[in-house]
Tab-separated table of C-alpha atoms and ligand atoms in Angstrom:
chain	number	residue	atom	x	y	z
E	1	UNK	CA	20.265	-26.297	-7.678
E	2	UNK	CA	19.770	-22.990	-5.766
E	3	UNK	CA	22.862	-20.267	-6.045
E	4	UNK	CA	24.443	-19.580	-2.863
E	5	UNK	CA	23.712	-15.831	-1.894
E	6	UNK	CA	25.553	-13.902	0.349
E	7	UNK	CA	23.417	-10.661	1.971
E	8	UNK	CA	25.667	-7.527	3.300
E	9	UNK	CA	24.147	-5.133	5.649
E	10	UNK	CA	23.518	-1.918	3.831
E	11	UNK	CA	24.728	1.111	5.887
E	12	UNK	CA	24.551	5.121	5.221
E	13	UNK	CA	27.234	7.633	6.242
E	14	UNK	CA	26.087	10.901	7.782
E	15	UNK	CA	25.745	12.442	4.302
E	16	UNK	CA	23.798	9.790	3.340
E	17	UNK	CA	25.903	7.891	1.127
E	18	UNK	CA	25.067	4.450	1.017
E	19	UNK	CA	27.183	1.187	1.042
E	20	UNK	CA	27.667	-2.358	2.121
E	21	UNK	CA	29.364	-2.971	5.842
E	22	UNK	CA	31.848	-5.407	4.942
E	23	UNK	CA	31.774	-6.913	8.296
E	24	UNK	CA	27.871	-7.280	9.028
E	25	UNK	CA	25.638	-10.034	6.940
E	26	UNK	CA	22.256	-8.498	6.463
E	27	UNK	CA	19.459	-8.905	9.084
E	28	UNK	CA	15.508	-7.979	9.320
E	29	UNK	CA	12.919	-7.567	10.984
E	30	UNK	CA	9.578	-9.245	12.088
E	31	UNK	CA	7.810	-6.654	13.687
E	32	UNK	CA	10.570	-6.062	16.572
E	33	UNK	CA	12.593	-9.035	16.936
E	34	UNK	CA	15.826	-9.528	14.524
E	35	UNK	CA	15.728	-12.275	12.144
E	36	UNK	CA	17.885	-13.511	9.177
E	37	UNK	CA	16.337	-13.314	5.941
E	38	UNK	CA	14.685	-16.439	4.290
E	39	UNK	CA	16.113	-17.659	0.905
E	40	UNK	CA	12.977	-17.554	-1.218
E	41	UNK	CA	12.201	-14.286	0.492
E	42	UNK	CA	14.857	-12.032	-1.457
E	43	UNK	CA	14.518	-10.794	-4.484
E	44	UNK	CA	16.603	-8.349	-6.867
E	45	UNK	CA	15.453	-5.066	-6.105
E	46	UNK	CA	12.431	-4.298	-8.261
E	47	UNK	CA	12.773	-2.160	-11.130
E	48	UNK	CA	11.542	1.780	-9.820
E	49	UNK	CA	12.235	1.183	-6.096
E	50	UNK	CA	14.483	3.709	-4.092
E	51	UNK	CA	16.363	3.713	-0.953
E	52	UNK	CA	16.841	5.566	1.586
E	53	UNK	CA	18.207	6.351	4.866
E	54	UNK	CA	16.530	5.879	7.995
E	55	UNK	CA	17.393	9.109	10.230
E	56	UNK	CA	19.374	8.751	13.593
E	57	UNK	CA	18.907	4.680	13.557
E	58	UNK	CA	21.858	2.706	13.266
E	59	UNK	CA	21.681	-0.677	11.713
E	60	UNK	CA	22.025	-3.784	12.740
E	61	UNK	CA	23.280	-6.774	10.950
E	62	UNK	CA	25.263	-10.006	12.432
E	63	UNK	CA	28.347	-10.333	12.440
E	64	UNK	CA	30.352	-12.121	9.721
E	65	UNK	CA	32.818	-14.183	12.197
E	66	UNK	CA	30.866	-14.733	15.193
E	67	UNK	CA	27.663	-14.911	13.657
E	68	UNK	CA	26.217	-12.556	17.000
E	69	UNK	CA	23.611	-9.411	16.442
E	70	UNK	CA	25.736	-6.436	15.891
E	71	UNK	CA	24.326	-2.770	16.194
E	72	UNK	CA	26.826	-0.138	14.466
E	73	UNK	CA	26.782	2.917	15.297
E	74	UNK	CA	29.848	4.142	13.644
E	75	UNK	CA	32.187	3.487	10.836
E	76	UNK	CA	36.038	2.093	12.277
E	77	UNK	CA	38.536	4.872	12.958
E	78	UNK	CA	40.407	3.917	10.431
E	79	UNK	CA	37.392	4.673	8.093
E	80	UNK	CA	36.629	8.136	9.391
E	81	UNK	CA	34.609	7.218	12.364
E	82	UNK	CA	31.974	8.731	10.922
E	83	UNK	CA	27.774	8.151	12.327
E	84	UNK	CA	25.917	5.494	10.514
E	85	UNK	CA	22.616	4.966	9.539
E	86	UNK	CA	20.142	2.203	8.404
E	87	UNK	CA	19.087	2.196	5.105
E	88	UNK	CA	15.839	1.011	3.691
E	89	UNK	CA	13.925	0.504	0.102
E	90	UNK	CA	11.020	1.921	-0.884
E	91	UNK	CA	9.977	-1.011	-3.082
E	92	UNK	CA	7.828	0.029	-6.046
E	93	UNK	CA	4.061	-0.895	-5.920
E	94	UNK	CA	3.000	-4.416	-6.917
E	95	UNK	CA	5.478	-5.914	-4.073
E	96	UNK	CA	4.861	-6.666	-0.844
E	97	UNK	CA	7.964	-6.032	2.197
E	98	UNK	CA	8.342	-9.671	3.903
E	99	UNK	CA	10.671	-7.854	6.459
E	100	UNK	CA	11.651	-4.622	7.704
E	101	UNK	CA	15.054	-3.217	7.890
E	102	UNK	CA	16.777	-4.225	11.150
E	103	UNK	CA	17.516	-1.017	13.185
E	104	UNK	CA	18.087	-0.246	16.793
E	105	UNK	CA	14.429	2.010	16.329
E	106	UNK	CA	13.880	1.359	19.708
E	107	UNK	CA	16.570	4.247	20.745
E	108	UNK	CA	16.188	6.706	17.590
E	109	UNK	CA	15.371	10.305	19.132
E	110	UNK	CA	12.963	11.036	15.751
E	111	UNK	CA	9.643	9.761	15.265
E	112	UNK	CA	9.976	8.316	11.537
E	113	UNK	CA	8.213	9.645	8.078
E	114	UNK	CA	4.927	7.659	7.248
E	115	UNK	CA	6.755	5.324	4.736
E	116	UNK	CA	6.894	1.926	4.248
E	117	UNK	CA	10.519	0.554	5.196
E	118	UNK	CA	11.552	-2.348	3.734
E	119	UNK	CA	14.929	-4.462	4.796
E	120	UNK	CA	17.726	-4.132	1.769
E	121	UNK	CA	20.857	-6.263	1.727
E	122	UNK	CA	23.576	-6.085	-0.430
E	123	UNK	CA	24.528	-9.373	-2.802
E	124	UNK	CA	27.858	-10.549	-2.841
E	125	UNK	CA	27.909	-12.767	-5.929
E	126	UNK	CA	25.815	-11.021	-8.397
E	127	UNK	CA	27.353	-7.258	-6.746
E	128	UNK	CA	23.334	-5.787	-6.598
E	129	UNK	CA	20.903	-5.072	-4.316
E	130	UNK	CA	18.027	-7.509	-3.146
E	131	UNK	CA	14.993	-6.702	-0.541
E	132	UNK	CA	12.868	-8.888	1.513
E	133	UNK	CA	9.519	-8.816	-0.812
E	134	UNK	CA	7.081	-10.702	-3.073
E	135	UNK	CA	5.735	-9.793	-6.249
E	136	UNK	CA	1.588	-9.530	-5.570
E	137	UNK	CA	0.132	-8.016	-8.752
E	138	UNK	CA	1.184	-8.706	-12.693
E	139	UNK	CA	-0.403	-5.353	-13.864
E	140	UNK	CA	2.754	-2.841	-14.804
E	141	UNK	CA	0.376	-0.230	-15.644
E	142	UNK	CA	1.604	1.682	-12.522
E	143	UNK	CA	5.128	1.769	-13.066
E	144	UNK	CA	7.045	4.824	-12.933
E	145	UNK	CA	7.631	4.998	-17.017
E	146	UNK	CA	4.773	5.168	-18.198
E	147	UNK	CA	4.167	8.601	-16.125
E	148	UNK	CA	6.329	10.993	-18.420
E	149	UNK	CA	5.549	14.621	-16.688
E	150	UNK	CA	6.776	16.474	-19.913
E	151	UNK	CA	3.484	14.644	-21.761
E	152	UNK	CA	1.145	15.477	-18.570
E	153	UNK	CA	1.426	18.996	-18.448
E	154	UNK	CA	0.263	20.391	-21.413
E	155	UNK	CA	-2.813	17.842	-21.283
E	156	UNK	CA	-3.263	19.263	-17.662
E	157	UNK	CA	-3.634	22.670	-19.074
E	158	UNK	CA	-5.894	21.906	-21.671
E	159	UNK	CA	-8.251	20.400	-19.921
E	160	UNK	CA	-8.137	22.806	-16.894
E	161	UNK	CA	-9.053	25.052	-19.257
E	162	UNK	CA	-12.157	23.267	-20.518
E	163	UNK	CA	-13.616	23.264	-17.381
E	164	UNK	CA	-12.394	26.667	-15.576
E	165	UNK	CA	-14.948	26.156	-12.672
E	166	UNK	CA	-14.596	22.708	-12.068
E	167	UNK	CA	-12.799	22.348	-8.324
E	168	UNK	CA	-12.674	18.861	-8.520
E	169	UNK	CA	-10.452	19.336	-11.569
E	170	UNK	CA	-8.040	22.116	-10.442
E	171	UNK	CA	-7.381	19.805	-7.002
E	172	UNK	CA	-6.296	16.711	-9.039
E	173	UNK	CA	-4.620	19.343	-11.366
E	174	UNK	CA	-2.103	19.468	-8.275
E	175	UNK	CA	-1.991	16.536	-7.795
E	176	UNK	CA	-1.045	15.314	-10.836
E	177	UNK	CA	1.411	18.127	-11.405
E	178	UNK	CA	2.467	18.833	-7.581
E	179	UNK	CA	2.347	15.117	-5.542
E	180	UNK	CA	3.174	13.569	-8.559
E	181	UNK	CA	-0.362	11.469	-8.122
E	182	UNK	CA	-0.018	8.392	-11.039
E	183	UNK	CA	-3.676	8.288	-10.302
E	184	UNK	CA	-4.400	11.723	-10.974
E	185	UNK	CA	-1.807	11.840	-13.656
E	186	UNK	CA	-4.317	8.709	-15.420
E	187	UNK	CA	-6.958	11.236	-15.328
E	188	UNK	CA	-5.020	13.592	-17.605
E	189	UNK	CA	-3.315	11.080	-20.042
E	190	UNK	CA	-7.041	9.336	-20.169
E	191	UNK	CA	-6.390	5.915	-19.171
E	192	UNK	CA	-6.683	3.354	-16.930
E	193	UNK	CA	-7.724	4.234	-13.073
E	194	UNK	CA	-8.528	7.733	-12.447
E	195	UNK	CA	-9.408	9.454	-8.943
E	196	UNK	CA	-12.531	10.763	-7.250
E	197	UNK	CA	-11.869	12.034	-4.234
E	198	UNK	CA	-14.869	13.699	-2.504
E	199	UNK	CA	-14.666	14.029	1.305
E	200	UNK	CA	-12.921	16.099	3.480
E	201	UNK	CA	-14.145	14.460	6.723
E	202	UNK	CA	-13.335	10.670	8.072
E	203	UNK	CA	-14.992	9.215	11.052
E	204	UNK	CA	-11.465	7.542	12.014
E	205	UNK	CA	-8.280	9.031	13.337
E	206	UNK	CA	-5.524	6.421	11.608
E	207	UNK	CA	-2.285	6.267	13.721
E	208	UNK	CA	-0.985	6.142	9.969
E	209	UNK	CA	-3.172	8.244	8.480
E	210	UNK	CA	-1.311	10.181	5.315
E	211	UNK	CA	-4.188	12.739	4.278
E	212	UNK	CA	-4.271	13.992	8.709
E	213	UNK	CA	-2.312	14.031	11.340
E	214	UNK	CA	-2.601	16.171	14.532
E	215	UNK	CA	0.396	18.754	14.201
E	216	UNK	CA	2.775	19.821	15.117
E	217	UNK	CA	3.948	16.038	14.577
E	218	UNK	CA	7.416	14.678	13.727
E	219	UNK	CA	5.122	12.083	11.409
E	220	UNK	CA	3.257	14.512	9.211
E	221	UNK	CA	0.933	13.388	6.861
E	222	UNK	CA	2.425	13.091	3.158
E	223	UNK	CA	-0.928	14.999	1.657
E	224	UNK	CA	-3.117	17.996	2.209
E	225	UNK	CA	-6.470	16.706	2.233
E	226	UNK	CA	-9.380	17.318	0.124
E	227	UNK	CA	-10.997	20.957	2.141
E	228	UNK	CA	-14.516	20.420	-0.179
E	229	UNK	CA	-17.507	18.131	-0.752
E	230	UNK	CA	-17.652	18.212	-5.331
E	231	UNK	CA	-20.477	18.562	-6.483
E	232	UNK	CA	-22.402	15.291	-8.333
E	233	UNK	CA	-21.801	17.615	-11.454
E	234	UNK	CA	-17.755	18.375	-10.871
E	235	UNK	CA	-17.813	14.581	-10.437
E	236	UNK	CA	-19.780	13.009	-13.135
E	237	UNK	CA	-17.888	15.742	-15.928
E	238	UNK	CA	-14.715	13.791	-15.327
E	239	UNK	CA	-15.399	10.501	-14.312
E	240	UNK	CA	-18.422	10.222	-17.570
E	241	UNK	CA	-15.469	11.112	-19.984
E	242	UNK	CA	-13.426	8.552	-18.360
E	243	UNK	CA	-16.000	5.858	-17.865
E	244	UNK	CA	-16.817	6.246	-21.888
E	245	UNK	CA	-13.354	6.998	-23.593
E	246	UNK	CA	-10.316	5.475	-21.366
E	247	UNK	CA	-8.807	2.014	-22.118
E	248	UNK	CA	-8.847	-0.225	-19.057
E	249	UNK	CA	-11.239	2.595	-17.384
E	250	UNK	CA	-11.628	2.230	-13.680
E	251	UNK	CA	-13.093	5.888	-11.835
E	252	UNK	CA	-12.331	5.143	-8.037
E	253	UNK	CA	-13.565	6.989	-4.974
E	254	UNK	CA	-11.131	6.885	-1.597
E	255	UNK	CA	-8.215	8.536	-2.255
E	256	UNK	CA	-5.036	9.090	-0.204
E	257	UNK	CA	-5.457	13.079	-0.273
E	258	UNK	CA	-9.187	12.915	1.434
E	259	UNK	CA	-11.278	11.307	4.437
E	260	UNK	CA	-13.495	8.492	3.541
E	261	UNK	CA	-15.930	8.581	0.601
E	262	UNK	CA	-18.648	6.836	3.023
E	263	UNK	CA	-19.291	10.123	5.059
E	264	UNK	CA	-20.502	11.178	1.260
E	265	UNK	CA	-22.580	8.430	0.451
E	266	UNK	CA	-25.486	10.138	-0.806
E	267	UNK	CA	-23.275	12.527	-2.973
E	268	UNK	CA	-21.293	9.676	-4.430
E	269	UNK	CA	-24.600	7.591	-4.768
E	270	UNK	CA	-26.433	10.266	-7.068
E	271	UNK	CA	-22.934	11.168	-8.549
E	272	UNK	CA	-22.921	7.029	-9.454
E	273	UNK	CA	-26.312	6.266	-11.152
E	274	UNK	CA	-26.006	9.847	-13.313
E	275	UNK	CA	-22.960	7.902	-14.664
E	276	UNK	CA	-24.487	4.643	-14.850
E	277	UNK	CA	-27.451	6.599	-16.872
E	278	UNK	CA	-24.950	7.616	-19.197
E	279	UNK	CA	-22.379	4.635	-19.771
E	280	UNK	CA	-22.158	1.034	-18.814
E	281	UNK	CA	-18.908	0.932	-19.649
E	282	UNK	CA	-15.843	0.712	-17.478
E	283	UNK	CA	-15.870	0.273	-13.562
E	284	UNK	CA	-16.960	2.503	-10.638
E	285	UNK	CA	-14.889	1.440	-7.319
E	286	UNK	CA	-15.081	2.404	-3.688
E	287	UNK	CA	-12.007	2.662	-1.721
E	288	UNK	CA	-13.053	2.859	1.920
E	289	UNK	CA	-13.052	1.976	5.884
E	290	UNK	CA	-16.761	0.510	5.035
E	291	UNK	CA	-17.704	1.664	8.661
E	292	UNK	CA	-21.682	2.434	7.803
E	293	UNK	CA	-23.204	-0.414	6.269
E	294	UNK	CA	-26.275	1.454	4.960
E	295	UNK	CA	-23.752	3.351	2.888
E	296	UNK	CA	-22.998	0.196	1.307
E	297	UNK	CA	-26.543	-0.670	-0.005
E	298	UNK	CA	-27.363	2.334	-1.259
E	299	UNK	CA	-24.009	2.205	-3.483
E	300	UNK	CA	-24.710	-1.215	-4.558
E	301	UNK	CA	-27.896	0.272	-5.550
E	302	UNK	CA	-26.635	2.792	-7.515
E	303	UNK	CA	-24.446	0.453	-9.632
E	304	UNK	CA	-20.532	0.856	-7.854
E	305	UNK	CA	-18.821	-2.929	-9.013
E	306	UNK	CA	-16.691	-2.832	-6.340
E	307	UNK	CA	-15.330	-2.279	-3.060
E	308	UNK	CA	-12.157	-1.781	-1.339
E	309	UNK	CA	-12.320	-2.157	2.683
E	310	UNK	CA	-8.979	-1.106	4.433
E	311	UNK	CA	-8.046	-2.686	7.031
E	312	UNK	CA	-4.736	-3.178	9.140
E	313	UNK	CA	-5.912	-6.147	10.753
E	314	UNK	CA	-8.447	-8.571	10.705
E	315	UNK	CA	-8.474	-9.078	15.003
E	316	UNK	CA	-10.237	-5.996	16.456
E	317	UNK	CA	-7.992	-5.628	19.387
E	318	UNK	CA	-5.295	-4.766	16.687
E	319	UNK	CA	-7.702	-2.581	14.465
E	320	UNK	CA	-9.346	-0.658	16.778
E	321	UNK	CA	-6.386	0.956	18.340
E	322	UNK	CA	-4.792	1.930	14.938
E	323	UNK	CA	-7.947	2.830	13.466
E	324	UNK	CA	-9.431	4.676	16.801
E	325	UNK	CA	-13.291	4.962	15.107
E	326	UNK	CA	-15.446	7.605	16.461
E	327	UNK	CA	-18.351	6.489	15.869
E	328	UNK	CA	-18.469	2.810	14.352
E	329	UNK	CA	-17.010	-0.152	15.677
E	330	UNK	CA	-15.480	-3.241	13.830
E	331	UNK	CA	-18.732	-4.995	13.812
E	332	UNK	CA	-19.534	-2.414	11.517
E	333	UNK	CA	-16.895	-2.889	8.938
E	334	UNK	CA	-17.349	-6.500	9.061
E	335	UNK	CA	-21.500	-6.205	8.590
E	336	UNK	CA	-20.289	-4.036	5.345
E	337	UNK	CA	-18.022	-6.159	3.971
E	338	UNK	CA	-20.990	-9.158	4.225
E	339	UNK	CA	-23.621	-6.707	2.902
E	340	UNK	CA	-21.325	-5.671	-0.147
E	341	UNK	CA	-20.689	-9.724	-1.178
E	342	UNK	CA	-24.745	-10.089	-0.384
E	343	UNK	CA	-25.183	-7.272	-3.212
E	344	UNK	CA	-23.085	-8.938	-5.416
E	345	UNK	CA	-20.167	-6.466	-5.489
E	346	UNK	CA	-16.187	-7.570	-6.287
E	347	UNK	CA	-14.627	-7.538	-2.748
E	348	UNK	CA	-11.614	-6.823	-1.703
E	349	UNK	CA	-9.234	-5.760	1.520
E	350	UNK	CA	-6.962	-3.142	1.511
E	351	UNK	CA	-4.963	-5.087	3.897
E	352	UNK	CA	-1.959	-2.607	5.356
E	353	UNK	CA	0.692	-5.447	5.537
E	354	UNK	CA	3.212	-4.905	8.910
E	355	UNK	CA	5.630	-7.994	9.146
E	356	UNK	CA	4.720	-9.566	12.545
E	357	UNK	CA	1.322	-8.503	12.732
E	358	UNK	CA	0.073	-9.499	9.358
E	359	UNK	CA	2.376	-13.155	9.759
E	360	UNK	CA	1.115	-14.379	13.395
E	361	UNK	CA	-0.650	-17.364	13.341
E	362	UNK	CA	-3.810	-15.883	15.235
E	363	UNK	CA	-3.932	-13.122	12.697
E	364	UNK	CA	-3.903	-15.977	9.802
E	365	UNK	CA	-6.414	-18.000	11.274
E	366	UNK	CA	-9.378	-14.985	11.044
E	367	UNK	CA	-7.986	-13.674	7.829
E	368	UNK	CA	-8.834	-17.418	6.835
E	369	UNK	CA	-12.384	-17.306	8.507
E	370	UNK	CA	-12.876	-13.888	7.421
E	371	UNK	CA	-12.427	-14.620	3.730
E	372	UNK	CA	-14.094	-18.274	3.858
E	373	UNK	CA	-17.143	-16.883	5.581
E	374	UNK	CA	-17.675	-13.241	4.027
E	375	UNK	CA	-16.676	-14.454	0.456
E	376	UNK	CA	-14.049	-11.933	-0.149
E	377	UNK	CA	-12.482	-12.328	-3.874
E	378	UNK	CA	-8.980	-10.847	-3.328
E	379	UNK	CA	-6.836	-9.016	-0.429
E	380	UNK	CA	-4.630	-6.697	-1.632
E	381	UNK	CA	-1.145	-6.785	0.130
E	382	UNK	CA	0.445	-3.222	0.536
E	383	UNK	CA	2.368	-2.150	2.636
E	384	UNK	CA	1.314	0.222	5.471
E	385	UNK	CA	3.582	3.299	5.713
E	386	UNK	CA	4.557	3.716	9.331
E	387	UNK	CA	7.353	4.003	11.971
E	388	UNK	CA	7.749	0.634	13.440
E	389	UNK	CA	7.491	1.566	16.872
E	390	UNK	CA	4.917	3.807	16.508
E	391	UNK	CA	2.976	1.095	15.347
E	392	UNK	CA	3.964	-1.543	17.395
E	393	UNK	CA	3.230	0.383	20.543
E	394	UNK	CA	0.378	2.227	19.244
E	395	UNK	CA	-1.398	-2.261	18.965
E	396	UNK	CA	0.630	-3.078	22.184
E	397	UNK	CA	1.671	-5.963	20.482
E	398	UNK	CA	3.928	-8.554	21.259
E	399	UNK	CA	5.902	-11.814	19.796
E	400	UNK	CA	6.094	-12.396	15.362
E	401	UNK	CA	5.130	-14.012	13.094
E	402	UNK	CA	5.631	-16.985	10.909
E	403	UNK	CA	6.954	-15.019	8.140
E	404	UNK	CA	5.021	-12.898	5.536
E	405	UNK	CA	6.018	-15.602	2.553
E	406	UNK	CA	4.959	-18.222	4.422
E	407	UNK	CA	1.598	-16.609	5.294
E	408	UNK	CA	0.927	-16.068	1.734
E	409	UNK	CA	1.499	-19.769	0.946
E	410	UNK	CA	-0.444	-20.813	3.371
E	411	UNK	CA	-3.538	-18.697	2.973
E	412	UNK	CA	-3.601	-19.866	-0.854
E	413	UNK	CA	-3.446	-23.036	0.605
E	414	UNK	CA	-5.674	-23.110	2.506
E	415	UNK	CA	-8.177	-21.115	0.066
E	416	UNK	CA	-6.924	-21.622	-3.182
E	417	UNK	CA	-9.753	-19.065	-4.850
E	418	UNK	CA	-8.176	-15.798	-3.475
E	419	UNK	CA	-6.278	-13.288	-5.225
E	420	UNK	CA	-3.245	-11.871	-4.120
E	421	UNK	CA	-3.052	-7.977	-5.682
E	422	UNK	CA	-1.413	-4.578	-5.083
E	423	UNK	CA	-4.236	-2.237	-7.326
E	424	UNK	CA	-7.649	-1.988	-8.724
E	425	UNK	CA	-9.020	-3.984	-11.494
E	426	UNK	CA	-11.135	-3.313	-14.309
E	427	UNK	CA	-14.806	-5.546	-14.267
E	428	UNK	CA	-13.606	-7.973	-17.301
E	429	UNK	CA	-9.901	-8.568	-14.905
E	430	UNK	CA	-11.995	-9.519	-11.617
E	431	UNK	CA	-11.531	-13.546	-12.109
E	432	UNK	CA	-9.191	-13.858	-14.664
E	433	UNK	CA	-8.660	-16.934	-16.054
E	434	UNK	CA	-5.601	-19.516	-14.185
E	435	UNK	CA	-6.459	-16.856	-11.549
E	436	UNK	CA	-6.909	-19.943	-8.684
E	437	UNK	CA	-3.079	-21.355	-9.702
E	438	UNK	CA	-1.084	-18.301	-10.130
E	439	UNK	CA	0.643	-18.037	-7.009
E	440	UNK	CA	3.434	-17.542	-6.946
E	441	UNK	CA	3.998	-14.761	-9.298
E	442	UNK	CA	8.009	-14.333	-10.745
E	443	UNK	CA	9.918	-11.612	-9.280
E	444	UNK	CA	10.337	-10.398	-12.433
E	445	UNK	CA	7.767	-10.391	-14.832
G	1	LIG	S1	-9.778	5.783	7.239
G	1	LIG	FE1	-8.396	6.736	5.738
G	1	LIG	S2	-8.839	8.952	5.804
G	1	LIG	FE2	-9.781	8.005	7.633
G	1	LIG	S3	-8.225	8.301	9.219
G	1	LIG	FE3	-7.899	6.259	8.318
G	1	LIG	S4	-6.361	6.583	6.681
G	1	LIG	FE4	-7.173	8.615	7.249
């Protein structure tokens, strides 16, 4: 028999301190329009996930006694009267947000920071927090312990210092030690999945973009991007190392702190088979907006295992406005994504997950088509980092969705081959075995 749980709305003072509203049960959000959470949608919140308060945007919850949408924009008198805020998680990687917090965002005077907000209630019975999400991805390898800073930074100087002229290598230097990159920082320890980024330019202009943003902007991007093209040689002397040495050794190109790899194809091509002509081991993936599909064949070619198209939406009157290409069009990206299965690479979607756009039913039924017909091997669900009204006025779109757990079900349904993920996997991890049953994954693993 299921426990009874009982959600609180959580609240911030002006200062920021956070705590339940006695009075308001917790509400969310598909896309715009206020919902109650589902039962099998909340989960403890995840080990590593933070909240935080949402500036200027008071929350909105329903009320306890009359069971009616509240907004509250200030504590009672009797508590100080003071300005409240919403509150959101930042849920650690490997879970996807099946609702966003419910706040009047509609008449906030700020333009929000490009992260991904994520409704948090408050749990009356167990006295914890729990947030509308879904484990995706088993792998732990990217959780915040195993990235101990006091280990990184002498291995960041030593191997700075092997290679004094290396750019490539003083860049993710920073970002190890600066944006606290746990992909750079893999680099350094030698393990796992270690960056490449390469490219300074991108032939889109992402609403959401987090490496650009046209300033002066209230939503600035989180990263300085890349401001050189590496060499093949500044390339191949850290990802060869890697490729040979690291355990679980992934070197990927497309990074949050650059454009897209693809406007460097022929760099990363010849960058690709000098590493191939050294190793075969470990795996060479390309994180991109696959918008040239020549690019594509000549990094098949070359001997990349797999690819990583990102995508916000699978409709084209939804990607095109958040994407705004310059010069491609979404015919393009989905001509790519056929020629990479036709070369025989691992494909997968970055799919940038917004509840109410990702949920609706016409959105489902062409992710279905889109997978069935193109052959794509996993989507990975994360969560695109955005102010919801930017976003939602930015598609013009209109009405929700069925509900993001409920589009997962029914997706594995219908196509019980794909994967559900959150990262990048090694060659030997691409079908892992069970891989067509495991859904769902435990909260907790
Ligand atoms: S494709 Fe990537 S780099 Fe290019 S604009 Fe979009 S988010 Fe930015």
């Amino acid at each position: 028999m299921s426990k009874t749980r009982t959600f609180l709305t959580v609240v911030a003072d002006s200062n920021g301190e956070v705590f339940e509203h006695p009075d308001l049960l917790m509400a969310g959000m598909n896309g715009l329009t206020l919902c109650r959470p589902e039962v099998d949608e909340m989960i403890p919140l995840p080990e590593g996930s933070r909240l935080f308060t949402i500036p200027q945007t008071p929350p909105i919850g329903f009320d306890r006694h009359s069971g009616k949408p509240r907004t509250i924009t200030r504590l009672p008198k009797s508590w100080g009267g003071d300005a409240l805020q919403a509150v959101s998680a930042f849920v650690t990687p490997a879970f996807t947000r099946t609702l966003l917090p419910a706040a009047d965002y509609l008449n906030k005077p700020v333009e929000l920071t490009l992260w991904s907000y994520t409704a948090v209630g408050w749990c009356i019975e167990e006295e914890r927090f729990y947030v509308a999400a879904v484990r995706v991805d088993r792998n732990r390898q990217w959780e915040p312990q195993h990235f101990d800073d006091r280990k990184l930074e002498p291995l960041v100087r030593k191997r700075v210092a092997s290679q004094p002229d290396n750019r490539l290598l003083e860049q993710l230097s920073r970002c190890a030690l600066d944006y606290h990159c746990f992909a750079a920082k893999n680099l350094f320890f030698g393990r796992w999945e270690a960056p490449l980024p390469c490219s300074p330019a991108c032939n889109a202009q992402c609403v959401g973009c987090i490496s650009l943003q046209d300033e002066p902007k209230a939503c600035q991007a989180s990263q300085d991007r890349l401001d050189f093209v590496p060499t093949v040689d500044e390339i191949c002397n850290l990802a060869i190392p890697h490729l040979q040495h690291a355990e679980n050794a992934i070197v990927s190109f497309g990074q949050g702190c650059e454009g897209d790899p693809i406007m460097q194809a022929d760099t990363v091509a010849a960058a690709i088979r000098k590493m191939r002509l050294q190793t075969d081991r470990g795996t060479i993936n390309f994180n991109t907006n696959a918008s040239i599909p020549d690019a594509i064949d000549k990094l098949a070619a070359a001997g990349v295992d797999s690819i990583r198209v990102s995508l916000n939406s699978v409709q084209e009157r939804f990607y095109t406005p958040y994407y705004r290409p310059r010069d491609y069009c979404f015919a393009d990206v989905l001509e790519s994504i056929r020629r990479a299965r036709q070369n025989g690479l691992f494909t997968m979607l970055n799919y940038l997950v917004f509840p109410g756009i990702t949920d609706r039913k016409d959105e489902i039924e062409e992710l279905v088509k889109l997978v069935e017909e193109y052959g794509i091997d996993m989507i990975q669900m994360r969560n695109l980092s955005i102010d919801p009204v930017v976003y939602w006025s930015a598609l013009g779109a209109e009405g929700t969705g069925i509900g993001m757990k409920k589009m997962l079900d029914l997706v594995k349904q219908r196509i019980p081959r794909i994967q559900y993920g959150y990262f990048n996997r090694t060659r030997e991890m691409f079908y892992p075995p069970g891989y067509q049953e495991d859904w769902p994954l435990p909260a907790r693993l």
